[in-house]
Amino acid sequence: MNAYETAPEPNGTRTAGPGPRAGRSGESGPRRAGRFLLARWPTAVALLSAAVLGSGGGGEADAAYGYAEILPLLPLIYLLMAKVGEKYRYLTWPLVLASFVVVTVLRATELAAPSTVFTALALLVLVWSALDGHLFRPGTYRIQALGMLFFGGLGLVGLAVDPEAARYLIAAGWLLHGFWDFYHLWKDRAVSRSFAEWCGVVDVWVAAELVFRL
């Protein structure tokens, strides 16, 4: 008889003991809190990233148009990851880092606007998907294609309107994409969970900055 069993009853039955898991005291409160915070590293990195994004300076128009230029990139990452398939979700972060390099190079060299490059790439992927039939099959990819059209369209419209309207339009786009991120985090689809959490926090921060800080 082990330590987690009780003595037999007179009728020969044995009552259940607490079991090994119930016998543990469990982790301490600070340790559980530490594990939780460690698991939330994407949120911590997102807050740091948002602080860096918000420290770039510039006026209201520059900020609104700058965020409008990047907005098409957000759904493009989802579109590309949905195109390559669920088993390649580990490529999400390398794709994000490569995208940041592209944005930096384009802004430094002024060869082309980031929104132009990302929109053109999205159109190429959508045409390719139409030709191979992927676009017409129900599932995650078709949802991402609709997201690309919606969020990419918001970004382009934001670049075409006056700064005051652009400010609120682009803020709405970033906020809605934050909801999009958290939905995919909850469903665990399309992109890596860490990216969905990171992107969701950044998106909400950017939307709040556009509305309340500018």
Rosetta silent file (secondary structure, phi, psi, omega in degrees, C-alpha in Angstrom):
SEQUENCE: MNAYETAPEPNGTRTAGPGPRAGRSGESGPRRAGRFLLARWPTAVALLSAAVLGSGGGGEADAAYGYAEILPLLPLIYLLMAKVGEKYRYLTWPLVLASFVVVTVLRATELAAPSTVFTALALLVLVWSALDGHLFRPGTYRIQALGMLFFGGLGLVGLAVDPEAARYLIAAGWLLHGFWDFYHLWKDRAVSRSFAEWCGVVDVWVAAELVFRL
SCORE:     score description
SCORE:     0.000 S_00000001
   1 L     0.000  126.070 -178.882    0.000    0.000    0.000 S_00000001
   2 L   -89.739  179.512 -172.964    1.504    3.341   -1.040 S_00000001
   3 L   -70.418  -13.518 -176.036    1.199    6.665    0.704 S_00000001
   4 L  -103.872   13.100  176.145   -1.705    7.758   -1.490 S_00000001
   5 L  -117.924  152.207  175.316   -4.013    4.853   -0.660 S_00000001
   6 L   -99.455  167.340  179.165   -6.079    4.292    2.446 S_00000001
   7 L   -66.784  151.931  179.550   -6.492    1.040    4.282 S_00000001
   8 E   -61.103  146.892  173.885   -9.126   -1.403    2.950 S_00000001
   9 L   -76.565  163.454 -179.651  -12.649   -1.046    4.265 S_00000001
  10 L   -56.369  -31.435 -178.188  -14.192   -3.968    6.136 S_00000001
  11 L   -84.288    5.465  175.559  -16.105   -5.055    3.010 S_00000001
  12 L    96.248   -8.479  179.644  -12.854   -5.336    1.066 S_00000001
  13 L   -82.348  160.803 -179.321  -13.126   -2.128   -0.933 S_00000001
  14 E  -120.902  127.020  179.867  -10.436    0.456   -0.919 S_00000001
  15 L   -78.778  147.607 -177.850  -11.234    4.140   -0.667 S_00000001
  16 L   -74.001  135.904  174.894   -9.482    6.477   -3.053 S_00000001
  17 L   -85.764 -176.472 -177.155   -6.688    8.569   -1.666 S_00000001
  18 L   -71.352  -17.535 -179.060   -5.875   12.096   -2.706 S_00000001
  19 H    81.696  159.318 -175.433   -3.542   10.949   -5.498 S_00000001
  20 H   -64.152  -38.140 -178.433   -0.049   12.235   -6.165 S_00000001
  21 H   -67.367  -43.302 -178.652   -1.171   15.524   -7.776 S_00000001
  22 H   -66.599  -24.385 -178.633   -3.563   16.398   -4.954 S_00000001
  23 L   -76.582  -12.691  179.914   -0.828   15.656   -2.440 S_00000001
  24 L   -80.482  150.888  175.229    1.356   18.442   -3.818 S_00000001
  25 L   -80.258  -17.122 -179.664    1.261   21.879   -2.391 S_00000001
  26 L    82.971  174.625  179.801    1.673   23.304   -5.914 S_00000001
  27 L   -72.470  152.307  176.502    3.758   26.227   -7.056 S_00000001
  28 L   -72.367  161.795  179.322    4.015   29.300   -4.933 S_00000001
  29 H   -57.713  -50.067  178.714    2.218   32.466   -5.935 S_00000001
  30 H   -59.465  -37.526 -179.556    5.402   34.341   -6.972 S_00000001
  31 H   -68.718  -41.573  176.500    6.578   31.399   -9.044 S_00000001
  32 H   -61.649  -41.293  178.723    3.237   31.128  -10.842 S_00000001
  33 H   -63.773  -40.507  179.056    3.325   34.875  -11.459 S_00000001
  34 H   -63.894  -41.622  178.446    6.874   34.587  -12.803 S_00000001
  35 H   -64.848  -39.140  178.864    5.911   31.786  -15.168 S_00000001
  36 H   -63.855  -45.358 -179.728    2.932   33.795  -16.387 S_00000001
  37 H   -65.061  -38.086  178.519    5.059   36.896  -17.039 S_00000001
  38 H   -64.023  -38.473  178.817    7.684   34.809  -18.826 S_00000001
  39 H   -69.004  -20.085 -178.855    5.001   33.353  -21.057 S_00000001
  40 L   -95.683   27.682  179.722    3.864   36.888  -21.906 S_00000001
  41 H   -58.802  -33.563  177.512    7.174   37.908  -23.441 S_00000001
  42 H   -60.834  -34.775  177.813    5.475   38.898  -26.726 S_00000001
  43 H   -67.656  -41.699  178.653    3.480   41.531  -24.840 S_00000001
  44 H   -62.552  -44.341  178.554    6.629   42.890  -23.183 S_00000001
  45 H   -65.733  -36.229  179.501    8.443   43.072  -26.531 S_00000001
  46 H   -64.128  -42.577  179.085    5.350   44.676  -28.083 S_00000001
  47 H   -63.710  -38.715  176.455    5.273   47.448  -25.480 S_00000001
  48 H   -66.323  -43.642  179.328    8.959   48.130  -26.115 S_00000001
  49 H   -62.066  -42.998 -179.758    8.391   48.099  -29.872 S_00000001
  50 H   -64.687  -37.101  177.976    5.439   50.459  -29.579 S_00000001
  51 H   -64.294  -38.659  177.809    7.475   52.850  -27.443 S_00000001
  52 H   -67.801  -42.929  178.411   10.189   52.908  -30.123 S_00000001
  53 H   -60.670  -39.055 -176.268    7.615   53.448  -32.874 S_00000001
  54 L   -79.736   -5.972 -177.162    6.076   56.311  -30.931 S_00000001
  55 L   -98.540   10.816 -174.674    9.404   58.041  -30.307 S_00000001
  56 L   -76.681  -13.674  179.299   10.090   58.824  -33.937 S_00000001
  57 L    78.834 -162.863 -178.351    8.816   62.378  -33.747 S_00000001
  58 L    90.956  164.137 -178.634    7.222   64.203  -36.648 S_00000001
  59 L   -85.812 -175.381 -178.665    3.918   65.949  -36.878 S_00000001
  60 H   -60.394  -46.267 -178.679    0.393   64.628  -36.957 S_00000001
  61 H   -64.318  -43.468  179.562    0.330   64.242  -40.738 S_00000001
  62 H   -60.283  -43.350 -179.055    3.716   62.493  -40.828 S_00000001
  63 H   -65.662  -46.647 -178.563    2.653   60.026  -38.151 S_00000001
  64 H   -61.813  -46.764 -179.275   -0.708   59.251  -39.742 S_00000001
  65 H   -70.106  -32.963  176.970    0.759   58.769  -43.196 S_00000001
  66 H   -63.494  -43.721  177.699    3.685   56.794  -41.797 S_00000001
  67 H   -70.816  -30.192  175.895    1.355   54.321  -40.121 S_00000001
  68 H   -65.608  -36.385  178.961   -0.790   54.227  -43.271 S_00000001
  69 H   -63.137  -34.131 -176.041    2.288   53.172  -45.254 S_00000001
  70 H   -88.183  -22.049 -173.773    2.851   50.202  -42.948 S_00000001
  71 L   -53.252  -41.868  179.212   -0.778   49.122  -42.542 S_00000001
  72 L   -62.640  -21.152  178.986   -0.842   46.906  -45.693 S_00000001
  73 H   -66.300  -33.998 -174.984    2.093   44.941  -44.277 S_00000001
  74 H   -61.136  -53.234  177.698    0.012   43.621  -41.379 S_00000001
  75 H   -71.230  -24.678  179.440   -2.507   41.605  -43.444 S_00000001
  76 H   -63.254  -38.819  178.407    0.220   40.713  -45.971 S_00000001
  77 H   -61.727  -43.785  176.955    2.076   38.714  -43.315 S_00000001
  78 H   -62.352  -42.157 -178.610   -1.113   36.770  -42.586 S_00000001
  79 H   -62.354  -46.064 -179.007   -1.726   36.257  -46.306 S_00000001
  80 H   -65.413  -41.163 -179.881    1.767   34.911  -46.957 S_00000001
  81 H   -68.416  -35.787  176.720    1.686   32.586  -43.956 S_00000001
  82 H   -68.025  -31.265  179.423   -1.736   31.252  -44.964 S_00000001
  83 H   -67.622  -42.907 -177.360   -0.362   30.663  -48.462 S_00000001
  84 H   -78.523  -21.797  174.675    2.561   28.528  -47.297 S_00000001
  85 L   106.736  159.490 -174.611    0.380   26.577  -44.849 S_00000001
  86 H   -59.657  -34.689 -174.547   -0.015   25.851  -41.146 S_00000001
  87 H   -71.720   -9.620  179.585    3.055   23.610  -40.851 S_00000001
  88 H  -107.227   21.933 -178.429    5.325   26.527  -41.756 S_00000001
  89 H   -64.645  -18.319  177.384    4.107   28.913  -39.076 S_00000001
  90 H   -65.832  -12.938  178.312    7.583   28.874  -37.542 S_00000001
  91 H   -84.396   -0.150 -176.499    8.565   31.131  -40.459 S_00000001
  92 H   -58.275  -52.371 -175.840    6.366   33.961  -39.161 S_00000001
  93 H   -66.927  -41.859  173.504    9.072   35.796  -37.241 S_00000001
  94 H   -57.126  -38.006  177.157   11.737   35.497  -39.976 S_00000001
  95 H   -65.220  -40.865  178.795    9.184   36.965  -42.369 S_00000001
  96 H   -63.226  -45.693 -179.728    8.441   39.814  -39.949 S_00000001
  97 H   -63.108  -41.513  177.026   12.139   40.612  -39.529 S_00000001
  98 H   -62.023  -37.214  178.814   12.653   40.554  -43.304 S_00000001
  99 H   -64.995  -40.762  177.531    9.700   42.931  -43.672 S_00000001
 100 H   -61.833  -39.234  177.787   11.241   45.365  -41.191 S_00000001
 101 H   -63.013  -43.140  179.376   14.465   45.318  -43.212 S_00000001
 102 H   -61.255  -46.046  179.337   12.501   46.068  -46.387 S_00000001
 103 H   -59.847  -45.032 -178.971   10.688   48.989  -44.723 S_00000001
 104 H   -62.038  -45.257 -179.234   13.978   50.403  -43.411 S_00000001
 105 H   -65.229  -44.357 -178.868   15.710   50.134  -46.796 S_00000001
 106 H   -63.245  -40.374  179.989   12.783   51.637  -48.698 S_00000001
 107 H   -72.195  -32.906 -179.540   12.533   54.597  -46.333 S_00000001
 108 H   -74.565  -37.761 -175.917   16.271   55.184  -46.340 S_00000001
 109 H   -94.819  -19.079 -177.645   16.668   55.008  -50.121 S_00000001
 110 L    57.216   32.285  176.900   13.240   56.380  -51.108 S_00000001
 111 L   -68.837  -37.759  179.360   13.167   53.919  -54.018 S_00000001
 112 L  -162.482  157.129  177.101    9.459   53.278  -53.481 S_00000001
 113 L   -73.017  139.004  177.764    6.805   53.737  -50.850 S_00000001
 114 H   -54.744  -39.940 -179.561    6.404   50.705  -48.547 S_00000001
 115 H   -61.373  -36.445  178.764    2.651   50.682  -49.179 S_00000001
 116 H   -65.382  -45.776 -178.831    3.292   50.413  -52.937 S_00000001
 117 H   -64.453  -46.071 -176.712    5.685   47.492  -52.539 S_00000001
 118 H   -69.812  -36.817  177.840    3.470   45.589  -50.086 S_00000001
 119 H   -66.852  -41.690  178.451    0.317   46.180  -52.124 S_00000001
 120 H   -63.380  -42.115  178.665    2.029   45.007  -55.305 S_00000001
 121 H   -64.064  -41.058  178.620    3.307   41.883  -53.543 S_00000001
 122 H   -62.592  -41.207  178.986   -0.171   41.169  -52.171 S_00000001
 123 H   -64.137  -39.424  177.531   -1.684   41.493  -55.645 S_00000001
 124 H   -61.980  -43.744 -179.905    0.897   39.075  -57.040 S_00000001
 125 H   -65.402  -41.062 -179.952    0.106   36.528  -54.342 S_00000001
 126 H   -66.218  -40.327  177.448   -3.646   36.913  -54.882 S_00000001
 127 H   -65.050  -44.243  176.697   -3.301   36.475  -58.659 S_00000001
 128 H   -57.563  -43.809 -178.482   -1.109   33.420  -58.118 S_00000001
 129 H   -68.683  -31.603  175.621   -3.695   32.012  -55.716 S_00000001
 130 H   -68.479  -39.247 -178.680   -6.483   32.641  -58.206 S_00000001
 131 H   -69.531  -37.927 -179.620   -4.552   30.798  -60.911 S_00000001
 132 H   -90.249    1.779  175.479   -3.766   27.768  -58.746 S_00000001
 133 L    86.208   -5.647 -177.778   -7.292   27.678  -57.278 S_00000001
 134 H   -62.852  -34.726 -176.573   -6.227   28.325  -53.692 S_00000001
 135 H   -65.477  -25.670 -173.273   -8.212   31.553  -53.564 S_00000001
 136 H   -98.946    0.856  177.182  -11.483   29.781  -54.307 S_00000001
 137 L   -91.674  134.325  179.015  -11.180   27.031  -51.723 S_00000001
 138 L   -64.883  148.009  178.850  -12.931   27.670  -48.397 S_00000001
 139 L   142.511 -165.837 -173.907  -10.666   27.979  -45.418 S_00000001
 140 H   -62.007  -39.604 -174.520   -8.085   30.178  -43.738 S_00000001
 141 H   -63.698  -42.745 -178.961   -6.465   31.479  -46.901 S_00000001
 142 H   -64.043  -34.839  175.726   -9.647   32.938  -48.333 S_00000001
 143 H   -64.103  -41.651  179.717  -10.289   34.721  -45.026 S_00000001
 144 H   -68.135  -32.150  176.132   -6.784   36.198  -45.163 S_00000001
 145 H   -63.785  -42.108  177.094   -7.368   37.330  -48.737 S_00000001
 146 H   -65.601  -39.493  176.475  -10.441   39.251  -47.595 S_00000001
 147 H   -62.581  -38.267  177.993   -8.422   40.699  -44.704 S_00000001
 148 H   -62.793  -44.698 -179.863   -5.741   41.798  -47.162 S_00000001
 149 H   -64.599  -40.879 -177.009   -8.280   43.616  -49.314 S_00000001
 150 H   -70.231  -56.282 -175.589   -9.922   45.291  -46.315 S_00000001
 151 H   -71.411  -38.286  176.214   -6.888   46.424  -44.341 S_00000001
 152 H   -62.783  -39.499  177.235   -4.787   47.131  -47.406 S_00000001
 153 H   -64.052  -39.859  177.125   -7.617   49.233  -48.799 S_00000001
 154 H   -60.751  -41.806  179.167   -7.860   51.200  -45.553 S_00000001
 155 H   -62.227  -42.826 -179.073   -4.160   51.962  -45.720 S_00000001
 156 H   -68.599  -39.817  177.001   -4.378   53.216  -49.292 S_00000001
 157 H   -64.362  -39.676  179.338   -7.436   55.348  -48.565 S_00000001
 158 H   -60.898  -29.606  177.995   -5.660   56.784  -45.535 S_00000001
 159 H   -77.129  -17.854 -173.878   -2.844   57.956  -47.811 S_00000001
 160 H   -97.533  -17.056 -175.295   -5.291   59.709  -50.127 S_00000001
 161 L   -97.821  174.891 -179.002   -7.375   61.733  -47.652 S_00000001
 162 L   -69.944  159.436 -172.706   -6.486   64.803  -45.615 S_00000001
 163 H   -56.351  -39.801 -177.595   -4.360   64.365  -42.462 S_00000001
 164 H   -66.263  -43.858  177.306   -7.193   64.775  -39.935 S_00000001
 165 H   -67.500  -39.355 -179.822   -9.377   62.175  -41.624 S_00000001
 166 H   -60.840  -39.163 -178.694   -6.358   59.930  -42.189 S_00000001
 167 H   -55.321  -49.484 -176.977   -5.524   60.037  -38.503 S_00000001
 168 H   -78.843  -32.682  178.200   -8.831   58.486  -37.418 S_00000001
 169 H   -66.172  -45.502 -179.830   -9.182   56.201  -40.416 S_00000001
 170 H   -69.776  -35.975  175.438   -5.749   54.695  -39.916 S_00000001
 171 H   -59.473  -42.814  178.121   -6.328   54.468  -36.154 S_00000001
 172 H   -62.863  -40.001  179.307   -9.471   52.441  -36.873 S_00000001
 173 H   -63.352  -44.466  178.643   -7.515   50.204  -39.226 S_00000001
 174 H   -67.030  -39.092  179.301   -4.794   49.457  -36.678 S_00000001
 175 H   -65.073  -45.291  179.635   -7.333   48.886  -33.917 S_00000001
 176 H   -63.919  -35.807  177.365   -9.400   46.520  -36.037 S_00000001
 177 H   -70.067  -28.260  172.795   -6.270   44.624  -37.014 S_00000001
 178 H   -61.452  -42.693  175.606   -5.492   44.306  -33.309 S_00000001
 179 H   -62.530  -39.226  177.029   -8.821   42.540  -32.894 S_00000001
 180 H   -58.641  -43.887  178.411   -7.889   40.422  -35.917 S_00000001
 181 H   -61.552  -48.352 -176.432   -4.638   39.449  -34.165 S_00000001
 182 H   -66.909  -32.085  175.018   -6.322   38.509  -30.906 S_00000001
 183 H   -63.392  -44.716 -179.733   -8.907   36.436  -32.761 S_00000001
 184 H   -70.958  -29.975  173.100   -6.141   34.461  -34.466 S_00000001
 185 H   -63.818  -43.777  179.569   -4.312   34.138  -31.153 S_00000001
 186 H   -64.754  -43.581 -178.604   -7.465   32.670  -29.639 S_00000001
 187 H   -82.588  -14.816 -178.655   -8.061   30.340  -32.578 S_00000001
 188 L    57.744   58.481 -176.417   -4.341   29.581  -32.999 S_00000001
 189 L  -130.575  157.657  168.026   -4.430   29.989  -36.781 S_00000001
 190 L    69.855  -60.971 -176.764   -2.397   31.323  -39.709 S_00000001
 191 L  -118.159  170.426  177.245    0.561   32.843  -37.818 S_00000001
 192 L   -65.011  148.247 -177.780    2.566   31.897  -34.752 S_00000001
 193 H   -62.983  -37.300 -179.232    0.814   32.637  -31.462 S_00000001
 194 H   -64.123  -38.996  178.158    3.691   34.788  -30.235 S_00000001
 195 H   -68.154  -42.244  179.924    3.431   37.013  -33.297 S_00000001
 196 H   -59.336  -41.440  178.027   -0.353   37.316  -32.997 S_00000001
 197 H   -66.675  -47.303  179.613    0.014   38.451  -29.378 S_00000001
 198 H   -58.940  -49.766 -176.605    2.856   40.848  -30.186 S_00000001
 199 H   -65.094  -38.603  179.464    1.103   42.342  -33.185 S_00000001
 200 H   -61.096  -43.367  179.933   -2.206   42.716  -31.338 S_00000001
 201 H   -67.103  -44.480  178.520   -0.622   44.743  -28.541 S_00000001
 202 H   -60.320  -44.296 -177.224    1.335   46.925  -30.986 S_00000001
 203 H   -61.285  -45.003 -179.776   -1.756   47.552  -33.105 S_00000001
 204 H   -65.758  -40.081  178.464   -3.880   48.688  -30.167 S_00000001
 205 H   -60.831  -47.299 -178.618   -1.031   50.914  -28.910 S_00000001
 206 H   -62.012  -43.441  178.956   -0.627   52.553  -32.330 S_00000001
 207 H   -60.010  -43.987  179.612   -4.383   53.161  -32.600 S_00000001
 208 H   -65.282  -38.879  179.923   -4.443   54.789  -29.152 S_00000001
 209 H   -64.376  -41.825 -179.869   -1.440   56.939  -30.008 S_00000001
 210 H   -63.702  -36.180 -176.036   -3.067   58.187  -33.200 S_00000001
 211 H   -83.684  -43.464 -167.786   -6.273   59.112  -31.393 S_00000001
 212 H  -104.985  -21.738 -174.152   -5.048   60.411  -28.040 S_00000001
 213 H  -102.833  -21.568 -176.774   -1.445   61.563  -28.409 S_00000001
 214 L   -90.449    0.000    0.000   -1.348   63.410  -31.717 S_00000001
